[in-house]
Coordinates of C-alpha atoms in Angstrom, one line a residue:
X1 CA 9.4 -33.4 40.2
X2 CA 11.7 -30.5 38.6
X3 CA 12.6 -33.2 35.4
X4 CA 9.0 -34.1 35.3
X5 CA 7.8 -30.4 34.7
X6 CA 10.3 -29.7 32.5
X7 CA 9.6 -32.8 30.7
X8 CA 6.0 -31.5 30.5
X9 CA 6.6 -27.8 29.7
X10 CA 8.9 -29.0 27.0
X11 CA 6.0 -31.3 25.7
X12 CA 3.7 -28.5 25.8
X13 CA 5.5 -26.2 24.0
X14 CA 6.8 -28.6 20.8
X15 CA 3.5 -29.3 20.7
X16 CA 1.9 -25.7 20.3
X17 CA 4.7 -25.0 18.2
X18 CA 4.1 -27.4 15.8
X19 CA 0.3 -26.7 16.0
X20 CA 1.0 -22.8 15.5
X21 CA 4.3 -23.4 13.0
X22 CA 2.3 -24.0 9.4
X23 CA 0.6 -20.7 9.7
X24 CA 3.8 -18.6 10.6
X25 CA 4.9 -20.0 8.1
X26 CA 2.6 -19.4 5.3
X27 CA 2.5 -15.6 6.7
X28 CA 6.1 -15.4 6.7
X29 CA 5.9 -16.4 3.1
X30 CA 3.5 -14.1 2.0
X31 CA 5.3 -11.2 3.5
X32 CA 8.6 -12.1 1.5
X33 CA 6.2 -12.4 -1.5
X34 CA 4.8 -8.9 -1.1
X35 CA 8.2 -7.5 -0.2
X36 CA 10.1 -9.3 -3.2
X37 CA 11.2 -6.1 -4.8
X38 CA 14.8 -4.9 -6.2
X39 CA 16.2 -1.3 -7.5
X40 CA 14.6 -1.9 -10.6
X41 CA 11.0 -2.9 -10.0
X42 CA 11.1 0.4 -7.4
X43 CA 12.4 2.9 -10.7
X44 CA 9.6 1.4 -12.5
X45 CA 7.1 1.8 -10.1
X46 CA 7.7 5.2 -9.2
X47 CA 6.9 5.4 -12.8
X48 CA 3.8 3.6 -12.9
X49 CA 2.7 6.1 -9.7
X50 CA 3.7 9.6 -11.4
X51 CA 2.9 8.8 -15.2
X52 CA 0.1 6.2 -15.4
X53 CA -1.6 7.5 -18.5
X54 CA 1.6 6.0 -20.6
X55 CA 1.1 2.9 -19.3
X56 CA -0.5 0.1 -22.2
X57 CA -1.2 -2.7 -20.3
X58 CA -2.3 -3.4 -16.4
X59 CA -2.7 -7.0 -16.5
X60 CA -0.7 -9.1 -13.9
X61 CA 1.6 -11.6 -14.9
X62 CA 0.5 -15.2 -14.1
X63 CA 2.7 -17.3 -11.1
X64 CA 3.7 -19.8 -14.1
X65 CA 4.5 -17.4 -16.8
X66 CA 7.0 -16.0 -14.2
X67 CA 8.5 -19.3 -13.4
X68 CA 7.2 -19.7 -10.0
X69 CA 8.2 -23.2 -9.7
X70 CA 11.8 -22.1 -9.8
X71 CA 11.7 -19.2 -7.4
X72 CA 9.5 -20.8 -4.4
X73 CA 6.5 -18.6 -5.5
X74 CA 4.3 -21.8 -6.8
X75 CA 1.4 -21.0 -3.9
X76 CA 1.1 -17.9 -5.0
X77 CA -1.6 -17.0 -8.6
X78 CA 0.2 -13.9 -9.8
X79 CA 4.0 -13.1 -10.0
X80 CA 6.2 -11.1 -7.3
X81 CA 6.7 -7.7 -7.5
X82 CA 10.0 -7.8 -8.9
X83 CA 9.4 -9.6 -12.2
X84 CA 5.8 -8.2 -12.7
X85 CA 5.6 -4.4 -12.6
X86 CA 2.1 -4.4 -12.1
X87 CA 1.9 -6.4 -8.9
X88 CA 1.4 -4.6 -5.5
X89 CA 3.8 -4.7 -2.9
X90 CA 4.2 -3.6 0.3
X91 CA 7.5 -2.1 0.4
X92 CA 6.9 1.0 -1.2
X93 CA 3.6 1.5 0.8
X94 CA 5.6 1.1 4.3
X95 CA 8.4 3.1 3.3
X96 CA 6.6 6.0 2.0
X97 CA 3.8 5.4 5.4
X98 CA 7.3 6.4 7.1
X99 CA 8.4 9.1 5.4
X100 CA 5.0 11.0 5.0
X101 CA 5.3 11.1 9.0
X102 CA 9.0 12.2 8.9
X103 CA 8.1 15.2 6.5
X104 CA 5.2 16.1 8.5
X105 CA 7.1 16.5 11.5
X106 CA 10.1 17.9 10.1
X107 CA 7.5 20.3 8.6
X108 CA 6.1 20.9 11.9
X109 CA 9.7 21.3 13.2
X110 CA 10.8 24.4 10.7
X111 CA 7.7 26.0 11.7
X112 CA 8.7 25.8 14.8
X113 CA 5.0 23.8 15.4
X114 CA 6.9 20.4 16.8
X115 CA 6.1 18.4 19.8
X116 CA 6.4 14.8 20.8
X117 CA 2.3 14.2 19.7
X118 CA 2.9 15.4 15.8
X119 CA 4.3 12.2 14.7
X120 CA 1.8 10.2 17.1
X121 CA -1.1 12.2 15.7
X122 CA -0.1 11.9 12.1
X123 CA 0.7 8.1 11.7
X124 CA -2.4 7.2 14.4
X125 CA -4.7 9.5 11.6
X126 CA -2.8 8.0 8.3
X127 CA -3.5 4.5 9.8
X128 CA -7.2 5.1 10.3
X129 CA -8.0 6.9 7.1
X130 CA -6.3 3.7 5.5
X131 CA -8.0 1.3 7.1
X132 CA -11.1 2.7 6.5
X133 CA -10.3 3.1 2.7
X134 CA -9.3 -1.1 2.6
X135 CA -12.3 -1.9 4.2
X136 CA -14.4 0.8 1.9
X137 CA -13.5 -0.9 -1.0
X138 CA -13.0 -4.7 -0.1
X139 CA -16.9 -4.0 0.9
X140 CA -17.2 -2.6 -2.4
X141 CA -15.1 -5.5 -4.4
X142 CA -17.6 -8.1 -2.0
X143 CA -20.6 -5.8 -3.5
X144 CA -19.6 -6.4 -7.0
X145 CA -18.9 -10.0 -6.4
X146 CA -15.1 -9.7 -7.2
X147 CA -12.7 -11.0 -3.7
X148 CA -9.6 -9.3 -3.5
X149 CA -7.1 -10.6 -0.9
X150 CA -6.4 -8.0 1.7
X151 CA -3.1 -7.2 1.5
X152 CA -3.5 -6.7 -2.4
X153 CA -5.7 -3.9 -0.9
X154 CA -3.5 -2.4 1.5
X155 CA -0.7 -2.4 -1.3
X156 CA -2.7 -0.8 -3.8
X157 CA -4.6 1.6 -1.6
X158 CA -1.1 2.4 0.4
X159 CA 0.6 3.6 -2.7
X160 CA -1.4 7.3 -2.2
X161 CA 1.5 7.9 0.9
X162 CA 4.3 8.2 -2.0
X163 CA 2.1 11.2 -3.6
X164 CA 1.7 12.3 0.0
X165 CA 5.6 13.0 0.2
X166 CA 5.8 14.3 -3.2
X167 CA 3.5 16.4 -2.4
X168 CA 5.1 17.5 1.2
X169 CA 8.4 17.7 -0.6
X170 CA 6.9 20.2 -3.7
X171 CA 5.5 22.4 -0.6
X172 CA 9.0 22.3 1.2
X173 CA 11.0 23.3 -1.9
X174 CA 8.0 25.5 -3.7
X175 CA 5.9 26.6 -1.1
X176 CA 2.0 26.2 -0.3
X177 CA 1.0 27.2 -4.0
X178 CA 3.7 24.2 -5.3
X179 CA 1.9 22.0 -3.0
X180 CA -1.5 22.7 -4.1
X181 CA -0.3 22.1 -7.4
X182 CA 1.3 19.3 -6.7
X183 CA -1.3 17.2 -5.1
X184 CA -4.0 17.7 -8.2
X185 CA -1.3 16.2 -9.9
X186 CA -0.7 13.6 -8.1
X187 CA -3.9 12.9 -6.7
X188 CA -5.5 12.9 -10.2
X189 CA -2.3 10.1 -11.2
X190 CA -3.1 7.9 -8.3
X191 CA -6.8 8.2 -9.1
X192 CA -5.7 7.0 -12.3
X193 CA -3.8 4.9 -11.3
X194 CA -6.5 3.3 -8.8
X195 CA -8.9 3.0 -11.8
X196 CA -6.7 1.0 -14.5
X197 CA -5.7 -1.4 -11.7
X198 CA -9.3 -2.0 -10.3
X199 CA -10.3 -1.9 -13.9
X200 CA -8.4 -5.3 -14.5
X201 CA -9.0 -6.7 -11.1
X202 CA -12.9 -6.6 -11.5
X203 CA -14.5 -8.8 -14.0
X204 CA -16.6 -6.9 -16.8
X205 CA -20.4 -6.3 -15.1
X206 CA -23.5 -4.4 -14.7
X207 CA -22.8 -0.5 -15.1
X208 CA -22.2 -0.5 -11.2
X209 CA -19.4 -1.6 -11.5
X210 CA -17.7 1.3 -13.2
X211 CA -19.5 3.6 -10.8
X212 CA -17.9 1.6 -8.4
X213 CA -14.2 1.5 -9.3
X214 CA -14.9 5.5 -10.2
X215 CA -15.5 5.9 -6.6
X216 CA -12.4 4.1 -5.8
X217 CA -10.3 6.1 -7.5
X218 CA -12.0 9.1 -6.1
X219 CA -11.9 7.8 -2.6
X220 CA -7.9 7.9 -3.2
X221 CA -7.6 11.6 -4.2
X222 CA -10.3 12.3 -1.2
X223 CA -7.8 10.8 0.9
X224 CA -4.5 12.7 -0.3
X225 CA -5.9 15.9 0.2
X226 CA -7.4 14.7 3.5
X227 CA -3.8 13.4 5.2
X228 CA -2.0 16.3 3.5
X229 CA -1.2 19.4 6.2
X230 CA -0.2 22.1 3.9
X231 CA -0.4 24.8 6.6
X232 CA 3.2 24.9 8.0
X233 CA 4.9 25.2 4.4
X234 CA 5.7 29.0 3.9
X235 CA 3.1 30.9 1.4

């Protein structure tokens, strides 16, 4: 009876694995394809963030210009983050989601405002604010008739938590009034930056359409100067 069960539970589980295995696998790749970045492609990108208006062109790089063949990449239309500049990735995103909730709290901490809830209370409201800006404007992109994927979204939409440090570490260093000045700057870059990329992504259209990808770029500034807590930093 004990070989027969195990016989069966063994059966059952090579056989849910095999049903389950094709899409952990295609996940797993496209998480190594949004997280394909090097040194380099960061340096570049912190570029792209902080001085967009020098930027000349904002078109992606096609899979097979890039060699995708050669790298394992063939699934995928547009090239990984690490040969194409302009791609979004979702290491910079996370990283930055991490350390905007570090700053806070150590923020929190030098006022002597900490407590155990801070860090719960600012990654709990960053998560919400972002998910309501990737859903905003993949409702928006559906509107205008131009798909996205999601995690395209998430990339390009996550990119406002590097400004959000910038901006914490201005304040730490400069003060409130650095801060202030810091995120115009930065949340008039992003905004930028949110418009050339859209820009490209949506197909040329009615005049919606550019009131559309304005409102994108707006939502990102709305939405640095929402998660940012200035109020700790010393006047």
């Amino acid at each position: 009876m004990l070989n027969m069960g195990g016989t069966m539970a063994k059966s059952f589980i090579s056989s849910n694995m095999a049903r389950y295995q094709p899409g952990v696998s295609g996940f797993w790749a496209l998480l190594k394809h949004y997280f394909a970045v090097d040194n380099a492609y960061v340096l570049r990108k912190f570029k792209v963030l902080l001085l967009p208006v020098l930027k000349k062109s904002w078109h992606r790089v096609p899979a097979e210009e890039a060699g995708a063949a050669q790298d394992g990449s063939a699934q995928f239309k547009f090239a990984r983050p690490c040969v194409d500049e302009n791609a979004p990735d979702l290491y910079l995103p996370l990283m930055a989601f991490i350390t905007h909730a570090l700053i806070s709290g150590f923020v929190k901490g030098r006022a002597s405002n900490f407590t155990p809830e801070v860090l719960v209370e600012v990654t709990s409201s960053a998560m919400v604010v972002q998910l309501l800006e990737v859903l905003l404007v993949r409702l928006g992109l559906y509107l205008l008739g131009a798909p996205a994927a999601m995690l395209d979204l998430v990339a390009f939409t996550g990119y406002k938590f590097v400004a959000l440090c910038i901006n914490m570490a201005v304040g730490i260093a400069l003060g409130r009034t650095g801060y202030y000045v810091a995120l115009v700057y930065t949340g008039l870059m992003t905004a930028y930056f949110m418009l050339k990329t859209m820009a490209c992504a949506v197909p040329l259209g009615p005049a919606s359409r550019d009131v559309m990808i304005a409102g994108f770029a707006a939502l990102q500034f709305a939405s640095i100067w929402w998660l940012g807590d200035p109020k700790d930093l010393e006047p």
